[in-house]
């Protein structure tokens, strides 16, 4: 626990009462979503799936067959009205649902193991994950109380054309402070954004060879954040990131260039994408779990089929106009369906 952000329950409630209704709803929704994601992530890990940080619970829950987290009630105080399955009084009542038979259990988190029979090790990871989320809510509240300002961390306004990550924008729109980890991520995104622009914009001095600059700029017309086709980085991302740079040849058991996915796996990718799964990593885990795809992995834990899945989506589905790449990093590639109605949102 980070002592800097510790609060008693009374202090927490008193700060919560100073927030607007909209801010309180946002924090409660975020906490519920985050708990659901933490729960699903640990349940999926139990079956060997490795899920990237950006995956949503909607995606991860496709990998689960039994318990999912569906919500909680905070009575404010320990209440005799709010009970665990075993009858114990609770302040927090957590709700889990069994996907197989639809059974919903309402319980105290300490009894998660005995009422659901989920493995003790997984339960302890879930509880630790929930503690981190509680701690993050404290962090927001303490910072709010202490008058946290974005301008203490960043030169405002943020540069033109820079897109603030969605979760961070949510906090800022409602006047809520950012978590330390969000500040770090925003700093990193800004650094990448600045690096991706022509150097002359930021470093007018110090270039002895302006002609080289012009050449450099002209030779890299696609060096922007949202290149989504004919990306010179693509083959590097997909095939080279997993291999040490010094290895001259591919290992013999990797047949590159790839023939691609089997037609049944292609159909499965198509099916899940149309159902709203955005993450190529999650799609790969679904193919392994539900469609007998090869489950061998790189040392980074990415499945070997991940580059094949990405390539199929990029070269076939994106080309068909079904979806488009919206973000990519060393962890994952995220896609978005192209709206058939043509709405921009
Ligand atoms: Zn109980």
GROMACS .gro file of N, CA and C in nm, residues 234-301:
model
  204
  234UNK      N    1   0.528  -0.238  -4.048
  234UNK     CA    2   0.441  -0.352  -4.021
  234UNK      C    3   0.518  -0.483  -4.013
  235UNK      N    4   0.599  -0.509  -4.116
  235UNK     CA    5   0.666  -0.639  -4.116
  235UNK      C    6   0.763  -0.647  -4.000
  236UNK      N    7   0.822  -0.532  -3.964
  236UNK     CA    8   0.909  -0.531  -3.847
  236UNK      C    9   0.829  -0.567  -3.722
  237UNK      N   10   0.715  -0.499  -3.705
  237UNK     CA   11   0.631  -0.523  -3.588
  237UNK      C   12   0.592  -0.670  -3.578
  238UNK      N   13   0.551  -0.722  -3.690
  238UNK     CA   14   0.491  -0.854  -3.685
  238UNK      C   15   0.593  -0.965  -3.673
  239UNK      N   16   0.708  -0.946  -3.735
  239UNK     CA   17   0.797  -1.061  -3.743
  239UNK      C   18   0.931  -1.042  -3.675
  240UNK      N   19   0.974  -0.917  -3.662
  240UNK     CA   20   1.108  -0.899  -3.609
  240UNK      C   21   1.111  -0.871  -3.460
  241UNK      N   22   0.998  -0.824  -3.406
  241UNK     CA   23   1.001  -0.780  -3.267
  241UNK      C   24   1.026  -0.897  -3.172
  242UNK      N   25   0.991  -1.015  -3.215
  242UNK     CA   26   1.006  -1.129  -3.126
  242UNK      C   27   1.147  -1.187  -3.131
  243UNK      N   28   1.222  -1.148  -3.230
  243UNK     CA   29   1.351  -1.211  -3.251
  243UNK      C   30   1.462  -1.116  -3.209
  244UNK      N   31   1.569  -1.169  -3.148
  244UNK     CA   32   1.683  -1.083  -3.120
  244UNK      C   33   1.736  -1.025  -3.252
  245UNK      N   34   1.774  -0.897  -3.250
  245UNK     CA   35   1.816  -0.830  -3.373
  245UNK      C   36   1.940  -0.894  -3.434
  246UNK      N   37   2.017  -0.963  -3.355
  246UNK     CA   38   2.145  -1.014  -3.405
  246UNK      C   39   2.132  -1.152  -3.471
  247UNK      N   40   2.015  -1.213  -3.458
  247UNK     CA   41   1.999  -1.345  -3.520
  247UNK      C   42   1.984  -1.327  -3.670
  248UNK      N   43   2.074  -1.381  -3.750
  248UNK     CA   44   2.070  -1.354  -3.893
  248UNK      C   45   1.956  -1.425  -3.966
  249UNK      N   46   1.922  -1.544  -3.923
  249UNK     CA   47   1.820  -1.620  -3.994
  249UNK      C   48   1.708  -1.661  -3.901
  250UNK      N   49   1.595  -1.687  -3.963
  250UNK     CA   50   1.482  -1.737  -3.884
  250UNK      C   51   1.512  -1.878  -3.836
  251UNK      N   52   1.463  -1.913  -3.718
  251UNK     CA   53   1.474  -2.053  -3.676
  251UNK      C   54   1.406  -2.142  -3.779
  252UNK      N   55   1.457  -2.264  -3.792
  252UNK     CA   56   1.411  -2.351  -3.900
  252UNK      C   57   1.261  -2.382  -3.892
  253UNK      N   58   1.206  -2.386  -3.768
  253UNK     CA   59   1.066  -2.425  -3.757
  253UNK      C   60   0.969  -2.310  -3.783
  254UNK      N   61   1.021  -2.189  -3.809
  254UNK     CA   62   0.932  -2.079  -3.844
  254UNK      C   63   0.936  -2.060  -3.994
  255UNK      N   64   0.826  -2.085  -4.058
  255UNK     CA   65   0.827  -2.075  -4.203
  255UNK      C   66   0.776  -1.938  -4.246
  256UNK      N   67   0.869  -1.847  -4.270
  256UNK     CA   68   0.835  -1.715  -4.319
  256UNK      C   69   0.880  -1.708  -4.464
  257UNK      N   70   0.814  -1.635  -4.551
  257UNK     CA   71   0.688  -1.568  -4.525
  257UNK      C   72   0.576  -1.668  -4.502
  258UNK      N   73   0.479  -1.623  -4.423
  258UNK     CA   74   0.381  -1.718  -4.373
  258UNK      C   75   0.274  -1.751  -4.476
  259UNK      N   76   0.229  -1.875  -4.478
  259UNK     CA   77   0.118  -1.909  -4.566
  259UNK      C   78  -0.014  -1.855  -4.511
  260UNK      N   79  -0.017  -1.820  -4.383
  260UNK     CA   80  -0.138  -1.762  -4.328
  260UNK      C   81  -0.216  -1.861  -4.245
  261UNK      N   82  -0.333  -1.817  -4.202
  261UNK     CA   83  -0.417  -1.900  -4.117
  261UNK      C   84  -0.498  -1.998  -4.201
  262UNK      N   85  -0.533  -2.109  -4.143
  262UNK     CA   86  -0.624  -2.203  -4.212
  262UNK      C   87  -0.758  -2.134  -4.232
  263UNK      N   88  -0.835  -2.185  -4.326
  263UNK     CA   89  -0.961  -2.116  -4.355
  263UNK      C   90  -1.056  -2.120  -4.236
  264UNK      N   91  -1.050  -2.227  -4.154
  264UNK     CA   92  -1.142  -2.230  -4.040
  264UNK      C   93  -1.099  -2.128  -3.934
  265UNK      N   94  -0.968  -2.108  -3.918
  265UNK     CA   95  -0.923  -2.005  -3.824
  265UNK      C   96  -0.955  -1.865  -3.879
  266UNK      N   97  -0.943  -1.849  -4.009
  266UNK     CA   98  -0.981  -1.720  -4.068
  266UNK      C   99  -1.127  -1.689  -4.040
  267UNK      N  100  -1.211  -1.792  -4.055
  267UNK     CA  101  -1.355  -1.771  -4.030
  267UNK      C  102  -1.379  -1.734  -3.884
  268UNK      N  103  -1.301  -1.797  -3.795
  268UNK     CA  104  -1.318  -1.768  -3.652
  268UNK      C  105  -1.276  -1.624  -3.622
  269UNK      N  106  -1.164  -1.579  -3.680
  269UNK     CA  107  -1.119  -1.440  -3.660
  269UNK      C  108  -1.229  -1.344  -3.705
  270UNK      N  109  -1.283  -1.371  -3.822
  270UNK     CA  110  -1.389  -1.287  -3.878
  270UNK      C  111  -1.509  -1.281  -3.782
  271UNK      N  112  -1.548  -1.399  -3.734
  271UNK     CA  113  -1.662  -1.409  -3.643
  271UNK      C  114  -1.639  -1.325  -3.516
  272UNK      N  115  -1.522  -1.341  -3.453
  272UNK     CA  116  -1.497  -1.269  -3.327
  272UNK      C  117  -1.483  -1.119  -3.350
  273UNK      N  118  -1.418  -1.081  -3.460
  273UNK     CA  119  -1.405  -0.938  -3.488
  273UNK      C  120  -1.542  -0.874  -3.505
  274UNK      N  121  -1.630  -0.944  -3.576
  274UNK     CA  122  -1.764  -0.889  -3.597
  274UNK      C  123  -1.843  -0.884  -3.467
  275UNK      N  124  -1.803  -0.969  -3.372
  275UNK     CA  125  -1.867  -0.964  -3.239
  275UNK      C  126  -1.809  -0.854  -3.151
  276UNK      N  127  -1.708  -0.784  -3.201
  276UNK     CA  128  -1.656  -0.670  -3.127
  276UNK      C  129  -1.525  -0.692  -3.055
  277UNK      N  130  -1.461  -0.807  -3.075
  277UNK     CA  131  -1.328  -0.826  -3.018
  277UNK      C  132  -1.231  -0.740  -3.098
  278UNK      N  133  -1.157  -0.651  -3.029
  278UNK     CA  134  -1.073  -0.555  -3.101
  278UNK      C  135  -0.926  -0.594  -3.101
  279UNK      N  136  -0.888  -0.682  -3.009
  279UNK     CA  137  -0.747  -0.705  -2.983
  279UNK      C  138  -0.696  -0.829  -3.056
  280UNK      N  139  -0.588  -0.813  -3.133
  280UNK     CA  140  -0.531  -0.928  -3.203
  280UNK      C  141  -0.476  -1.031  -3.104
  281UNK      N  142  -0.430  -0.985  -2.989
  281UNK     CA  143  -0.382  -1.079  -2.887
  281UNK      C  144  -0.496  -1.164  -2.833
  282UNK      N  145  -0.608  -1.098  -2.802
  282UNK     CA  146  -0.723  -1.172  -2.749
  282UNK      C  147  -0.778  -1.267  -2.856
  283UNK      N  148  -0.782  -1.220  -2.981
  283UNK     CA  149  -0.827  -1.308  -3.090
  283UNK      C  150  -0.740  -1.433  -3.096
  284UNK      N  151  -0.609  -1.416  -3.080
  284UNK     CA  152  -0.518  -1.530  -3.085
  284UNK      C  153  -0.547  -1.627  -2.971
  285UNK      N  154  -0.572  -1.573  -2.852
  285UNK     CA  155  -0.602  -1.658  -2.737
  285UNK      C  156  -0.734  -1.735  -2.760
  286UNK      N  157  -0.830  -1.669  -2.824
  286UNK     CA  158  -0.958  -1.735  -2.852
  286UNK      C  159  -0.939  -1.850  -2.951
  287UNK      N  160  -0.851  -1.829  -3.051
  287UNK     CA  161  -0.826  -1.935  -3.148
  287UNK      C  162  -0.760  -2.055  -3.080
  288UNK      N  163  -0.671  -2.026  -2.985
  288UNK     CA  164  -0.603  -2.135  -2.913
  288UNK      C  165  -0.703  -2.210  -2.827
  289UNK      N  166  -0.786  -2.133  -2.755
  289UNK     CA  167  -0.874  -2.197  -2.659
  289UNK      C  168  -0.995  -2.267  -2.721
  290UNK      N  169  -1.052  -2.205  -2.823
  290UNK     CA  170  -1.177  -2.260  -2.877
  290UNK      C  171  -1.162  -2.326  -3.014
  291UNK      N  172  -1.048  -2.307  -3.081
  291UNK     CA  173  -1.039  -2.356  -3.220
  291UNK      C  174  -0.913  -2.439  -3.246
  292UNK      N  175  -0.853  -2.491  -3.138
  292UNK     CA  176  -0.738  -2.582  -3.151
  292UNK      C  177  -0.622  -2.522  -3.229
  293UNK      N  178  -0.606  -2.390  -3.224
  293UNK     CA  179  -0.490  -2.331  -3.293
  293UNK      C  180  -0.363  -2.368  -3.216
  294UNK      N  181  -0.251  -2.367  -3.285
  294UNK     CA  182  -0.121  -2.395  -3.226
  294UNK      C  183  -0.100  -2.304  -3.104
  295UNK      N  184  -0.066  -2.364  -2.989
  295UNK     CA  185  -0.054  -2.280  -2.869
  295UNK      C  186   0.091  -2.252  -2.831
  296UNK      N  187   0.185  -2.271  -2.925
  296UNK     CA  188   0.323  -2.238  -2.888
  296UNK      C  189   0.338  -2.085  -2.883
  297UNK      N  190   0.436  -2.044  -2.801
  297UNK     CA  191   0.449  -1.902  -2.772
  297UNK      C  192   0.593  -1.855  -2.784
  298UNK      N  193   0.609  -1.726  -2.808
  298UNK     CA  194   0.741  -1.664  -2.802
  298UNK      C  195   0.779  -1.645  -2.656
  299UNK      N  196   0.903  -1.607  -2.634
  299UNK     CA  197   0.951  -1.587  -2.498
  299UNK      C  198   0.872  -1.473  -2.431
  300UNK      N  199   0.817  -1.381  -2.511
  300UNK     CA  200   0.734  -1.272  -2.459
  300UNK      C  201   0.593  -1.319  -2.421
  301UNK      N  202   0.565  -1.448  -2.441
  301UNK     CA  203   0.433  -1.508  -2.416
  301UNK      C  204   0.331  -1.480  -2.524
   0.00000   0.00000   0.00000
